[in-house]
CSV table of C-alpha atoms and ligand atoms in Angstrom, one decimal:
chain,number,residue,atom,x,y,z
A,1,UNK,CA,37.1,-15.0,-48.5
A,2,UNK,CA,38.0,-15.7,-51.9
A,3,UNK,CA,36.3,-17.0,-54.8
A,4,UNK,CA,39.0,-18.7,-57.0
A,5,UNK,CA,40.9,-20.1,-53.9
A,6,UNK,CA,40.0,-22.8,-51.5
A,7,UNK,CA,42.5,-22.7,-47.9
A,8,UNK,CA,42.9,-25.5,-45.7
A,9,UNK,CA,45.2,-26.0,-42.7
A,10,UNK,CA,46.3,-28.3,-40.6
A,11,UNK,CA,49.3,-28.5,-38.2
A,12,UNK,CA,50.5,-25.5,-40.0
A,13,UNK,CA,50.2,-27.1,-43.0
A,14,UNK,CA,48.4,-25.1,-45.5
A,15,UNK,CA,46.7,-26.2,-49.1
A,16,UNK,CA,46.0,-23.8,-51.4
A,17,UNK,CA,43.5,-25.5,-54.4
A,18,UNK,CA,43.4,-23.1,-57.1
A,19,UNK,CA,39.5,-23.6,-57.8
A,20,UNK,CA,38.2,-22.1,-61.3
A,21,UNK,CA,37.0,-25.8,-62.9
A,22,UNK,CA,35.1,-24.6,-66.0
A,23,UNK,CA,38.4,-23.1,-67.5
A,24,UNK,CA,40.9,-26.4,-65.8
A,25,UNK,CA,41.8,-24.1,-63.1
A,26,UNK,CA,43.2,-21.2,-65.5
A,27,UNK,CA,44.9,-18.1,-64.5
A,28,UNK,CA,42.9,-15.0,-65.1
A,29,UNK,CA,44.0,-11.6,-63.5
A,30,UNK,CA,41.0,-11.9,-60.6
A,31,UNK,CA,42.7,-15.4,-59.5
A,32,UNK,CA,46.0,-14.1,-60.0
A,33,UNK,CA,45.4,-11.2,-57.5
A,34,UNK,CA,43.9,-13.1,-55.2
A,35,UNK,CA,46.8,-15.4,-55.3
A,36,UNK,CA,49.2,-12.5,-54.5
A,37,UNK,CA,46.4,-11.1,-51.5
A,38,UNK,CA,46.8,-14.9,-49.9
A,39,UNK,CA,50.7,-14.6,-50.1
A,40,UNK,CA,50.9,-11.4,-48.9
A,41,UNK,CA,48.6,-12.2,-45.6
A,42,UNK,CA,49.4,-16.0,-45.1
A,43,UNK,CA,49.4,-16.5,-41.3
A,44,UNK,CA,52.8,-16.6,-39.4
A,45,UNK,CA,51.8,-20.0,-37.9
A,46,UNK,CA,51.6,-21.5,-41.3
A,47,UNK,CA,55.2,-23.5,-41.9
A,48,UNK,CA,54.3,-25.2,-45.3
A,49,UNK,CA,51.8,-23.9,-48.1
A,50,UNK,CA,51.2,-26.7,-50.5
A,51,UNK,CA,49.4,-25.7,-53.8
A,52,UNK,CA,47.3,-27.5,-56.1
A,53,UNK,CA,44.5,-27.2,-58.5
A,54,UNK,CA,40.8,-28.7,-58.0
A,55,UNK,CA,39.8,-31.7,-59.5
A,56,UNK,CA,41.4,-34.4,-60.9
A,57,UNK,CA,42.1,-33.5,-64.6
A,58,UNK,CA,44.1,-29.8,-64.0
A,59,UNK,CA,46.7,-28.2,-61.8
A,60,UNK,CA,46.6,-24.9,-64.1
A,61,UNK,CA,45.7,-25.0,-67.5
A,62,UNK,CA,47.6,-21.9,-68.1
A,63,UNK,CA,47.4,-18.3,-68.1
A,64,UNK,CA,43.5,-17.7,-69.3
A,65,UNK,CA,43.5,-17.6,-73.0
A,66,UNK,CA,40.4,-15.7,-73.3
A,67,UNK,CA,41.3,-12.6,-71.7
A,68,UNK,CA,44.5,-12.6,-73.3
A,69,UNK,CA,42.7,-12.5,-76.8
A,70,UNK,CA,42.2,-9.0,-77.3
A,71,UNK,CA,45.3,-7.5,-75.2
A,72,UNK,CA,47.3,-4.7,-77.0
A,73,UNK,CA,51.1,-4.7,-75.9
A,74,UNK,CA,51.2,-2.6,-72.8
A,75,UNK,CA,47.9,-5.0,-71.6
A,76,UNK,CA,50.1,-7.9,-72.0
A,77,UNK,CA,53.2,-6.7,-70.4
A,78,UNK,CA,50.8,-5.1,-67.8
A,79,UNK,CA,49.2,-9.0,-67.6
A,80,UNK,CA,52.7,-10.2,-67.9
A,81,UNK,CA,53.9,-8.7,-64.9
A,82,UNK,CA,51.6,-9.2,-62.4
A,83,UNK,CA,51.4,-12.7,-62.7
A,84,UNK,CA,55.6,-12.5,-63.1
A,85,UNK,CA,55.2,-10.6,-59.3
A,86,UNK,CA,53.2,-13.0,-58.0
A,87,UNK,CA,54.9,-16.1,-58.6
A,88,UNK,CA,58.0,-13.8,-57.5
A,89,UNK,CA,55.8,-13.5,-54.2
A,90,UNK,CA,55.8,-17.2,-53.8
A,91,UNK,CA,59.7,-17.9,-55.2
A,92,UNK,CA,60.8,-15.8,-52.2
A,93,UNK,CA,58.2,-16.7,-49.5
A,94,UNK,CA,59.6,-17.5,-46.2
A,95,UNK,CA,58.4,-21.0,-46.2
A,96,UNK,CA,58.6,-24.0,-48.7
A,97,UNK,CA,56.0,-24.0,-50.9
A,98,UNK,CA,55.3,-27.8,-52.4
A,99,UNK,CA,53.4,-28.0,-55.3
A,100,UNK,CA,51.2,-31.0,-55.7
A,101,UNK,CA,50.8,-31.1,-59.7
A,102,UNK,CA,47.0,-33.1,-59.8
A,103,UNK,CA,47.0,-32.8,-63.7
A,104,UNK,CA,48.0,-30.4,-66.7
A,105,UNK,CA,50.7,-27.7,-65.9
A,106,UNK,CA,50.8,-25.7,-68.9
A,107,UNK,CA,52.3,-22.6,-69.8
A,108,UNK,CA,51.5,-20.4,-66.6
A,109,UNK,CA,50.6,-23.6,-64.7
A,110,UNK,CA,54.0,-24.9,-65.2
A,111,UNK,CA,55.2,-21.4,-64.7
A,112,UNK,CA,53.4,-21.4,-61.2
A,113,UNK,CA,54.9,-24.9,-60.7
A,114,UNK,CA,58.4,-23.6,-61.1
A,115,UNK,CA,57.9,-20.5,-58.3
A,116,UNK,CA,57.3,-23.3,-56.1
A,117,UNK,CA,60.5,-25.1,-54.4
A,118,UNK,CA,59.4,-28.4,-55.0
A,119,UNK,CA,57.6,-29.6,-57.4
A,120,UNK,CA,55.6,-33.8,-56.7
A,121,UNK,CA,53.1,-34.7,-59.6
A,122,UNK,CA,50.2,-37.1,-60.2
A,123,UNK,CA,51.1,-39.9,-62.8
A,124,UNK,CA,48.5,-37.8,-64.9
A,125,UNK,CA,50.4,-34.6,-64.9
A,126,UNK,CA,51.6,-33.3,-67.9
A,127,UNK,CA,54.4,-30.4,-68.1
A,128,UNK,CA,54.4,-27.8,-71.0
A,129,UNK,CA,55.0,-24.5,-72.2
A,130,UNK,CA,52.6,-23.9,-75.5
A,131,UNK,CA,52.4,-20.1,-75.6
A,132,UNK,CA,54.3,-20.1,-79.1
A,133,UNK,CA,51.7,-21.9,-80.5
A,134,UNK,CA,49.5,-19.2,-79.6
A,135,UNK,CA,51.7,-16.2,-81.2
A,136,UNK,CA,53.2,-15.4,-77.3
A,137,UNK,CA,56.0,-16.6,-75.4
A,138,UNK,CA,56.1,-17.9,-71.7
A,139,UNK,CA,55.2,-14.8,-69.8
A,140,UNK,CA,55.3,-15.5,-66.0
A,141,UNK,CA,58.8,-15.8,-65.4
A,142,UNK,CA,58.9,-19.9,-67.4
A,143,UNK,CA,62.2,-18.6,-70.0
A,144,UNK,CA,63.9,-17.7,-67.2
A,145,UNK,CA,63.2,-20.4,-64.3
A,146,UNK,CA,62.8,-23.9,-66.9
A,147,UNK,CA,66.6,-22.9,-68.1
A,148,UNK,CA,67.5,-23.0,-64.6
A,149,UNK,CA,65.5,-26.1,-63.4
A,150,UNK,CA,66.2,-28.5,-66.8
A,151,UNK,CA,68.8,-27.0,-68.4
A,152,UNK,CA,69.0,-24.7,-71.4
A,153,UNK,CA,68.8,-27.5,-74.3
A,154,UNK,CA,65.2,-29.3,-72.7
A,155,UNK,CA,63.9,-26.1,-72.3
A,156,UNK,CA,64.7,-24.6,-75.6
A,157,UNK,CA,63.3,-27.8,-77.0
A,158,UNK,CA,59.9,-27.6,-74.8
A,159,UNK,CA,59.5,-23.6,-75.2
A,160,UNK,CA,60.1,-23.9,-78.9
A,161,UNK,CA,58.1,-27.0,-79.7
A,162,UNK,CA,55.4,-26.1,-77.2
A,163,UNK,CA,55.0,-30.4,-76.8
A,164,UNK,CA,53.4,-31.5,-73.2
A,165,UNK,CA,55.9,-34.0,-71.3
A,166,UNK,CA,54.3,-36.6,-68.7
A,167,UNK,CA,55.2,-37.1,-65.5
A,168,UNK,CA,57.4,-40.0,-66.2
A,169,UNK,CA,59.3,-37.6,-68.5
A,170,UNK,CA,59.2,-34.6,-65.8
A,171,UNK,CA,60.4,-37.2,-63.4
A,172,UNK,CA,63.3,-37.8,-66.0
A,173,UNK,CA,64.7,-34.4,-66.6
A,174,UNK,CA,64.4,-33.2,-63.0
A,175,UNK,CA,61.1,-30.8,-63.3
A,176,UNK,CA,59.5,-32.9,-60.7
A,177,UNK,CA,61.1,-34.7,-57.6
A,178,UNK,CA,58.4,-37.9,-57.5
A,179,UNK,CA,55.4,-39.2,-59.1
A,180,UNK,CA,52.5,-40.6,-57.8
A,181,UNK,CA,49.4,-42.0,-58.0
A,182,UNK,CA,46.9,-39.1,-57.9
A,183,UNK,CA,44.8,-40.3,-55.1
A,184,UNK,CA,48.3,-40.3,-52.9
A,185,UNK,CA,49.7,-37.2,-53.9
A,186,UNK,CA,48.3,-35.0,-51.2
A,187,UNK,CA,49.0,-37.4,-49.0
A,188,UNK,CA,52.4,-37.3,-50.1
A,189,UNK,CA,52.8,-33.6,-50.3
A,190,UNK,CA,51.5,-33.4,-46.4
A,191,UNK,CA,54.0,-36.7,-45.4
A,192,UNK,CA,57.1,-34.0,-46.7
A,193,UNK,CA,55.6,-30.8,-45.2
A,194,UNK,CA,55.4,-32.7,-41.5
A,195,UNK,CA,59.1,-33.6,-41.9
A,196,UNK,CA,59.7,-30.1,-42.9
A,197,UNK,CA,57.8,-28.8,-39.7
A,198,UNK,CA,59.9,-31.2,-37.4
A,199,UNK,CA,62.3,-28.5,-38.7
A,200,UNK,CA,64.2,-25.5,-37.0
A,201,UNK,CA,61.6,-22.9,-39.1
A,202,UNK,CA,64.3,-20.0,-39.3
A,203,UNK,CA,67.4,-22.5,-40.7
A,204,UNK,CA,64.1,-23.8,-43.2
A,205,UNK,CA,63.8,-20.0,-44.0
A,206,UNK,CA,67.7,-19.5,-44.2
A,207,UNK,CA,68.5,-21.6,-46.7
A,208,UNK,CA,65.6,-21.1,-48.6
A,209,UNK,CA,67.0,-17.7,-48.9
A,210,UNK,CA,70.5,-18.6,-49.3
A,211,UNK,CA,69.6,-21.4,-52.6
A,212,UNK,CA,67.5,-18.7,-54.1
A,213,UNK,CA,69.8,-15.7,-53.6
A,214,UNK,CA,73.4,-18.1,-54.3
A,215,UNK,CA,72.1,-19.1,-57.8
A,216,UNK,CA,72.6,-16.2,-59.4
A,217,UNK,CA,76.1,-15.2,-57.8
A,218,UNK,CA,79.2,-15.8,-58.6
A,219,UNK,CA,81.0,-18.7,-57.0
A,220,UNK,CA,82.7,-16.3,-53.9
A,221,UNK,CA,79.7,-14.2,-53.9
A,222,UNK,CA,77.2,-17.5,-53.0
A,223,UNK,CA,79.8,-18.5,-50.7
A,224,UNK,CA,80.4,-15.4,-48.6
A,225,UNK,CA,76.4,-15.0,-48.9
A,226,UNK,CA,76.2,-18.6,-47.2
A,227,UNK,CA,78.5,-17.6,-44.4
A,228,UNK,CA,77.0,-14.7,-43.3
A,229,UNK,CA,73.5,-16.5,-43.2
A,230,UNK,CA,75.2,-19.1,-41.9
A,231,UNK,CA,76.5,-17.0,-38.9
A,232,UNK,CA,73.2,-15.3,-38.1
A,233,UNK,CA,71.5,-18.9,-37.2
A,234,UNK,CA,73.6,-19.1,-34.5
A,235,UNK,CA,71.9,-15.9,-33.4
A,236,UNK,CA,68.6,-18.2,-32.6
A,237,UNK,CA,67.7,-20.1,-29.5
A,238,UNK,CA,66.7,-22.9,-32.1
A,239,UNK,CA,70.4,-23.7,-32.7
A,240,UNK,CA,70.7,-23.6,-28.8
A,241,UNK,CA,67.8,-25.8,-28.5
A,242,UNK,CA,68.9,-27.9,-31.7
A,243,UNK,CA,72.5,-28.9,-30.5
A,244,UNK,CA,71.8,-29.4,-26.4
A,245,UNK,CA,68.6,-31.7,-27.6
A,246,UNK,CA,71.1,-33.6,-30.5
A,247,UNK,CA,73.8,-33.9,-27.2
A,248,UNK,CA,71.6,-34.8,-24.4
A,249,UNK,CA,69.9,-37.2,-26.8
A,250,UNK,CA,66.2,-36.1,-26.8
A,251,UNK,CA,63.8,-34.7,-29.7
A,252,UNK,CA,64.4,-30.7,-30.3
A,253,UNK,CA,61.7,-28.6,-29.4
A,254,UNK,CA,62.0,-25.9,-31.8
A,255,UNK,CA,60.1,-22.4,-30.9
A,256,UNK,CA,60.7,-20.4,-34.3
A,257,UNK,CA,62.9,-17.9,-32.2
B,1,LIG,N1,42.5,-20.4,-70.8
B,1,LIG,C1,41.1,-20.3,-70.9
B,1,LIG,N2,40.3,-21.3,-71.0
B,1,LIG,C2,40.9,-22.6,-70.9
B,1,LIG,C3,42.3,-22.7,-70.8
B,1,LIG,C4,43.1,-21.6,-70.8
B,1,LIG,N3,44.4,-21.6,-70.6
B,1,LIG,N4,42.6,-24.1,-70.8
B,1,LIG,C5,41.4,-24.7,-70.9
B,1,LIG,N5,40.4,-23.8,-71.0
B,1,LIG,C6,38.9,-24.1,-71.1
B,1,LIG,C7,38.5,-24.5,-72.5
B,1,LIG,O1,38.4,-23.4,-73.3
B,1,LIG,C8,37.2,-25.2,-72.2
B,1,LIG,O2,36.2,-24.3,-72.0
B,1,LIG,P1,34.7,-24.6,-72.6
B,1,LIG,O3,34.3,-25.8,-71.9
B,1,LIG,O4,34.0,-23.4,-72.3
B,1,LIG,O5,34.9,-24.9,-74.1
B,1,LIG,C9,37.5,-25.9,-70.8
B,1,LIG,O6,38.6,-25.2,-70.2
B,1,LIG,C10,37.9,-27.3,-70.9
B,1,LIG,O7,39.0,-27.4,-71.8
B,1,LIG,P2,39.0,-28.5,-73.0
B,1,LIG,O8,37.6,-28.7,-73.5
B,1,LIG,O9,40.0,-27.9,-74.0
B,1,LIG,O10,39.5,-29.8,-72.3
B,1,LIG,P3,40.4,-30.9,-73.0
B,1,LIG,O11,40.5,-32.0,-72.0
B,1,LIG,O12,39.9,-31.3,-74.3
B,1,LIG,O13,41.9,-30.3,-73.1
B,1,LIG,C11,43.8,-29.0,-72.5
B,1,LIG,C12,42.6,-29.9,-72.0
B,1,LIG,C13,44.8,-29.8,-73.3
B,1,LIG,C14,44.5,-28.5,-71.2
B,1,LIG,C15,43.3,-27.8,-73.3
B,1,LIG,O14,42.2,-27.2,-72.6
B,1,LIG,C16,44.3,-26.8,-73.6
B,1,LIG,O15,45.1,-27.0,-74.5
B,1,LIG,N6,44.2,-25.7,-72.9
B,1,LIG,C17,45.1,-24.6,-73.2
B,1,LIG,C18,46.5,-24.8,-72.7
B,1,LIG,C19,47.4,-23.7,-73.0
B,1,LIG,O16,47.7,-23.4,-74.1
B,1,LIG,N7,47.9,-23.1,-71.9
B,1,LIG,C20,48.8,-22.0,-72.0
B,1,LIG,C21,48.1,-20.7,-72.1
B,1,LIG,S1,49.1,-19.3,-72.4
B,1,LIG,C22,49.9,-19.0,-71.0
B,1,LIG,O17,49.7,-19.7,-70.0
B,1,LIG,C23,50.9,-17.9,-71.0
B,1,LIG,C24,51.4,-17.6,-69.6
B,1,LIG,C25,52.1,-16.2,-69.6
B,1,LIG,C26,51.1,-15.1,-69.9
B,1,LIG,C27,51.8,-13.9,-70.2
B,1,LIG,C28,50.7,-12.8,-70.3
B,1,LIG,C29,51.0,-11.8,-71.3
């Protein structure tokens, strides 16, 4: 049981609402662990998590301001971190993890947006990173992954303005794959996590791994990493199952083996 997290599943779909309305769904350490307990003991029959935020105003309104008030250095790089490992936690889950963006996503909440692999929004979203406006810079992992996901001139020009971007914007620059209305956007998040589980789970899980682990390699690196990943599939009755059902023309029947 937790009290900052609301779980739902359904055809091993799973939504995570990130439940703490009073302060727009902010980040404070007791959600954050709890966040990294749910990761760490999510159910192997679970094939897609989908996170969003409760209500229709806020995803995450950020890390929570008021218990970084009074912080000395080692506090914040102590705070720092573990929300840094948890969103790590989720980067490298072995499933696709959709975030449904129902509303603001700032500073942590975009951070926590960016661990996820795919990010859909609601045509109220907005997208920032504020923390120098506040004396701090992004702290769970955002100078690192809104380079990587934008490109290092919109995310210079975001971290150092702190300004909020809509969705339309988001849309735009590539922070978020589709917008939608916001009483669709579940619906929309659970229509992309069926076609993911029509999926062979472990090639899912493969090149998860592979497009997280080949970004930061060099160009022969990534490509050898590929091919040895790429070998070990073939190691799975799924690829048995996948190929005879694509040849004898019938609908694969994939047993996550
Ligand atoms: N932390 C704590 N409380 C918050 C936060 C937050 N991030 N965001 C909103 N709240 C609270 C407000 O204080 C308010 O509480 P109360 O009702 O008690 O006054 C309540 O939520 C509702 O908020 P508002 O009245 O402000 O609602 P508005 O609709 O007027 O505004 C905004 C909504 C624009 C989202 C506004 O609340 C806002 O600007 N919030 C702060 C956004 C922000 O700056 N986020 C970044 C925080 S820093 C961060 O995330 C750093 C991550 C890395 C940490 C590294 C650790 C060292």
């Amino acid at each position: 049981m937790y009290n900052f997290l609301k779980v739902s599943t359904e055809n091993a779909v799973c939504t995570l609402t990130i439940s703490a309305p009073k302060s727009l769904n902010a980040l404070n350490s007791n959600i954050l662990k709890e966040l990294g307990d749910f990761i760490d003991h999510i159910d192997e029959s679970i094939r897609v998590l989908i996170i969003t935020g409760d209500g229709e105003k806020s995803f995450v309104a950020g890390a929570d301001i008021s218990e970084m008030q009074n912080l000395n250095a080692e506090e914040g790089e102590t705070f720092g971190r573990l929300g840094a490992q948890v969103f790590r936690k989720i980067e490298v889950l072995g499933i696709p993890v959709i975030a449904a963006v129902n509303g603001f996503a700032l500073g942590g909440g975009c951070e926590l947006a960016m661990a996820c692999d795919i990010r859909i929004c609601s045509e109220n979203a907005k997208f920032g990173q504020p923390e120098v406006g506040l004396g701090i810079i992004p702290g769970f992992s955002g100078t690192y992954r809104l380079a990587k996901l934008v490109g290092m001139g919109y995310a210079k020009e975001m971290i150092y303005t702190g300004k909020a971007i809509r969705a339309d914007e988001a849309l735009r620059i590539g922070l978020v794959n589709a917008v939608y209305p916001q009483a669709e956007l579940l619906g929309a998040a659970n229509k992309m996590a069926a076609k993911i589980c029509a999926m062979a789970p472990i090639a899912i899980k493969y090149a998860k791994e592979c497009i997280n682990a080949e970004y930061d390699l060099a160009a022969d690196d990534a490509i050898a990493y590929e091919n040895k990943v790429f070998g070990k599939c073939f190691a799975t009755n799924d690829q048995k199952e996948g190929m005879t059902a694509f040849l004898t023309k019938r609908e694969a029947q994939f047993k996550n083996n």
